[in-house]
């Protein structure tokens, strides 16, 4: 099944809401297949935010991502990239709909608690950036038949 990459940002860890964020994904029925805490150095951040390094706010973004560790999380599910982006909400948390993670947990366009891959192509690249193969787990779930219909299980396996 499709996978996506989440980073729980240092601001969420400082505020003590990393568990709440992971719980949202678990409750939705997404499977955690990789999870680790790590510090992001200049190099990995530059690569991860390559589309933003020339923007005037990049130094602030970089500093905010290096005040402490992040939690990197790989989630699996049918069409998980799109589903997770919907759950995360708009980049500017003040415009993010209530019910989304940013809409419920943040007031900021920068300190917006979580990163999520924005396309299946980028998800593959980002998962490789943050996880080695042996840090990802392929395991049986006893409840898959209650999470997806029979036709979906075939289509999204
Ligand atoms: N960001 C910011 N100011 C902006 C746009 C983005 O500080 O005007 C930060 C914010 O933390 C955002 C990250 O840069 O989550 C990456 O930006 P992107 O446009 O990729 O948004 P995302 O995919 O995180 O919604
Ligand atoms: Mg982005």
Short mmCIF file of C-alpha atoms and ligand atoms in Angstrom, two decimals:
data_model
loop_
_atom_site.label_atom_id
_atom_site.label_comp_id
_atom_site.label_asym_id
_atom_site.label_seq_id
_atom_site.Cartn_x
_atom_site.Cartn_y
_atom_site.Cartn_z
CA UNK A 1 0.00 0.00 0.00
CA UNK A 2 0.95 3.62 -0.45
CA UNK A 3 3.20 5.27 2.12
CA UNK A 4 3.81 8.86 3.17
CA UNK A 5 6.29 10.75 5.33
CA UNK A 6 5.30 12.82 8.35
CA UNK A 7 7.57 14.99 10.47
CA UNK A 8 6.26 16.05 13.84
CA UNK A 9 8.01 19.40 14.14
CA UNK A 10 10.03 20.56 17.18
CA UNK A 11 7.27 23.04 18.12
CA UNK A 12 4.79 20.16 18.52
CA UNK A 13 7.25 18.20 20.65
CA UNK A 14 7.88 21.25 22.86
CA UNK A 15 4.15 21.72 23.28
CA UNK A 16 3.61 18.11 24.27
CA UNK A 17 1.23 17.17 21.47
CA UNK A 18 3.20 14.56 19.52
CA UNK A 19 1.04 11.79 20.97
CA UNK A 20 -2.15 13.63 19.99
CA UNK A 21 -0.88 13.92 16.43
CA UNK A 22 0.10 10.27 16.14
CA UNK A 23 -3.24 9.31 17.69
CA UNK A 24 -5.11 11.19 14.94
CA UNK A 25 -3.42 9.04 12.31
CA UNK A 26 -3.94 5.81 14.27
CA UNK A 27 -7.63 6.57 14.86
CA UNK A 28 -8.08 7.19 11.14
CA UNK A 29 -6.89 3.66 10.44
CA UNK A 30 -3.44 4.49 9.06
CA UNK A 31 -0.65 2.09 9.90
CA UNK A 32 2.58 3.36 11.46
CA UNK A 33 5.35 1.48 9.62
CA UNK A 34 8.31 3.63 10.70
CA UNK A 35 8.88 5.91 13.70
CA UNK A 36 11.98 7.63 15.08
CA UNK A 37 13.27 10.77 16.76
CA UNK A 38 16.12 12.60 15.06
CA UNK A 39 17.91 15.93 14.82
CA UNK A 40 17.92 17.53 11.36
CA UNK A 41 21.29 18.96 10.30
CA UNK A 42 21.76 21.82 7.80
CA UNK A 43 22.25 19.43 4.89
CA UNK A 44 19.09 17.36 5.28
CA UNK A 45 17.01 20.49 5.90
CA UNK A 46 18.35 22.17 2.78
CA UNK A 47 17.46 19.09 0.77
CA UNK A 48 14.04 18.71 2.37
CA UNK A 49 13.10 22.36 1.92
CA UNK A 50 14.98 22.87 -1.39
CA UNK A 51 11.90 24.64 -2.81
CA UNK A 52 12.17 27.26 -0.05
CA UNK A 53 15.90 27.90 0.56
CA UNK A 54 15.85 31.13 -1.44
CA UNK A 55 12.79 32.51 0.34
CA UNK A 56 13.34 35.28 2.90
CA UNK A 57 11.72 33.24 5.68
CA UNK A 58 14.03 30.24 5.21
CA UNK A 59 16.42 31.21 8.06
CA UNK A 60 13.45 31.31 10.44
CA UNK A 61 12.11 28.01 9.15
CA UNK A 62 15.55 26.41 9.48
CA UNK A 63 15.97 27.70 13.06
CA UNK A 64 12.50 26.47 14.01
CA UNK A 65 13.30 22.99 12.68
CA UNK A 66 16.57 22.84 14.65
CA UNK A 67 15.49 23.98 18.13
CA UNK A 68 15.10 20.32 19.00
CA UNK A 69 14.54 16.91 17.47
CA UNK A 70 11.68 15.98 15.14
CA UNK A 71 9.76 12.71 15.09
CA UNK A 72 9.79 11.15 11.64
CA UNK A 73 6.89 8.85 10.93
CA UNK A 74 6.09 6.71 7.91
CA UNK A 75 2.39 5.95 7.49
CA UNK A 76 0.75 3.41 5.23
CA UNK A 77 -2.77 3.25 3.81
CA UNK A 78 -4.86 3.46 0.65
CA UNK A 79 -4.24 6.84 -1.05
CA UNK A 80 -2.49 7.84 2.16
CA UNK A 81 -0.61 10.85 0.72
CA UNK A 82 -3.80 12.72 -0.18
CA UNK A 83 -5.66 11.57 2.91
CA UNK A 84 -2.92 12.80 5.23
CA UNK A 85 -2.63 16.17 3.47
CA UNK A 86 -6.38 16.61 4.02
CA UNK A 87 -5.98 15.68 7.69
CA UNK A 88 -3.04 18.10 8.12
CA UNK A 89 -4.78 21.12 6.56
CA UNK A 90 -3.54 24.37 5.01
CA UNK A 91 0.06 25.53 5.49
CA UNK A 92 -1.08 28.64 7.35
CA UNK A 93 -2.70 27.14 10.44
CA UNK A 94 -4.93 30.19 10.87
CA UNK A 95 -6.57 29.29 7.54
CA UNK A 96 -6.58 25.54 8.20
CA UNK A 97 -10.08 24.18 8.73
CA UNK A 98 -11.18 23.16 12.22
CA UNK A 99 -10.90 19.38 12.43
CA UNK A 100 -7.55 19.36 10.66
CA UNK A 101 -4.38 18.91 12.70
CA UNK A 102 -3.07 22.40 11.96
CA UNK A 103 -6.58 23.84 12.31
CA UNK A 104 -6.96 22.31 15.77
CA UNK A 105 -3.44 22.58 17.20
CA UNK A 106 -1.76 25.68 15.80
CA UNK A 107 -2.09 29.41 15.14
CA UNK A 108 1.01 29.77 12.95
CA UNK A 109 2.03 29.64 9.30
CA UNK A 110 5.54 28.59 10.30
CA UNK A 111 5.18 26.71 13.60
CA UNK A 112 2.51 24.52 12.07
CA UNK A 113 3.26 21.34 14.03
CA UNK A 114 3.61 18.83 11.21
CA UNK A 115 5.07 18.18 7.77
CA UNK A 116 3.43 15.79 5.30
CA UNK A 117 4.55 14.73 1.81
CA UNK A 118 2.58 16.51 -0.90
CA UNK A 119 2.56 13.87 -3.69
CA UNK A 120 3.20 10.12 -4.03
CA UNK A 121 6.41 10.89 -5.98
CA UNK A 122 7.74 13.17 -3.24
CA UNK A 123 6.64 10.71 -0.56
CA UNK A 124 8.95 8.04 -2.04
CA UNK A 125 11.85 10.51 -2.07
CA UNK A 126 11.14 11.79 1.45
CA UNK A 127 10.73 8.33 3.00
CA UNK A 128 14.19 7.42 1.61
CA UNK A 129 15.56 10.70 2.97
CA UNK A 130 14.51 9.93 6.55
CA UNK A 131 14.41 6.12 6.83
CA UNK A 132 16.78 3.30 5.93
CA UNK A 133 15.08 0.20 4.49
CA UNK A 134 15.56 -1.76 7.73
CA UNK A 135 13.81 0.99 9.72
CA UNK A 136 10.52 0.37 7.89
CA UNK A 137 8.31 -2.52 8.97
CA UNK A 138 6.01 -4.67 6.89
CA UNK A 139 3.70 -6.43 9.34
CA UNK A 140 0.29 -8.09 9.29
CA UNK A 141 -2.67 -6.25 10.76
CA UNK A 142 -5.51 -8.27 12.26
CA UNK A 143 -8.07 -5.57 11.48
CA UNK A 144 -7.45 -4.81 7.78
CA UNK A 145 -10.70 -6.58 6.83
CA UNK A 146 -12.59 -4.15 9.07
CA UNK A 147 -10.75 -1.09 7.74
CA UNK A 148 -11.20 -1.68 4.01
CA UNK A 149 -13.85 -3.34 1.86
CA UNK A 150 -13.00 -6.43 -0.20
CA UNK A 151 -12.75 -4.54 -3.47
CA UNK A 152 -10.56 -1.85 -1.89
CA UNK A 153 -8.22 -4.45 -0.40
CA UNK A 154 -7.58 -5.81 -3.90
CA UNK A 155 -7.28 -2.37 -5.52
CA UNK A 156 -4.92 -0.82 -2.96
CA UNK A 157 -2.82 -3.81 -1.83
N1 LIG B 1 6.59 28.26 5.67
C1 LIG B 1 6.70 29.50 6.29
N2 LIG B 1 6.20 30.60 5.64
C2 LIG B 1 5.59 30.51 4.42
C3 LIG B 1 5.47 29.25 3.80
C4 LIG B 1 6.00 28.14 4.47
O1 LIG B 1 7.25 29.61 7.38
O2 LIG B 1 5.14 31.54 3.88
C5 LIG B 1 7.11 27.06 6.38
C6 LIG B 1 6.03 26.27 7.09
O3 LIG B 1 6.57 25.74 8.28
C7 LIG B 1 5.72 25.18 6.08
C8 LIG B 1 7.11 24.89 5.51
O4 LIG B 1 7.71 26.18 5.42
O5 LIG B 1 5.12 24.04 6.68
C9 LIG B 1 7.10 24.23 4.15
O6 LIG B 1 6.34 25.00 3.25
P1 LIG B 1 5.39 24.33 2.17
O7 LIG B 1 4.99 25.40 1.20
O8 LIG B 1 6.03 23.11 1.61
O9 LIG B 1 4.08 23.97 3.04
P2 LIG B 1 3.54 22.58 3.61
O10 LIG B 1 3.78 21.54 2.54
O11 LIG B 1 4.28 22.29 4.90
O12 LIG B 1 2.07 22.82 3.86
MG1 LIG B 2 5.53 21.09 1.54
#
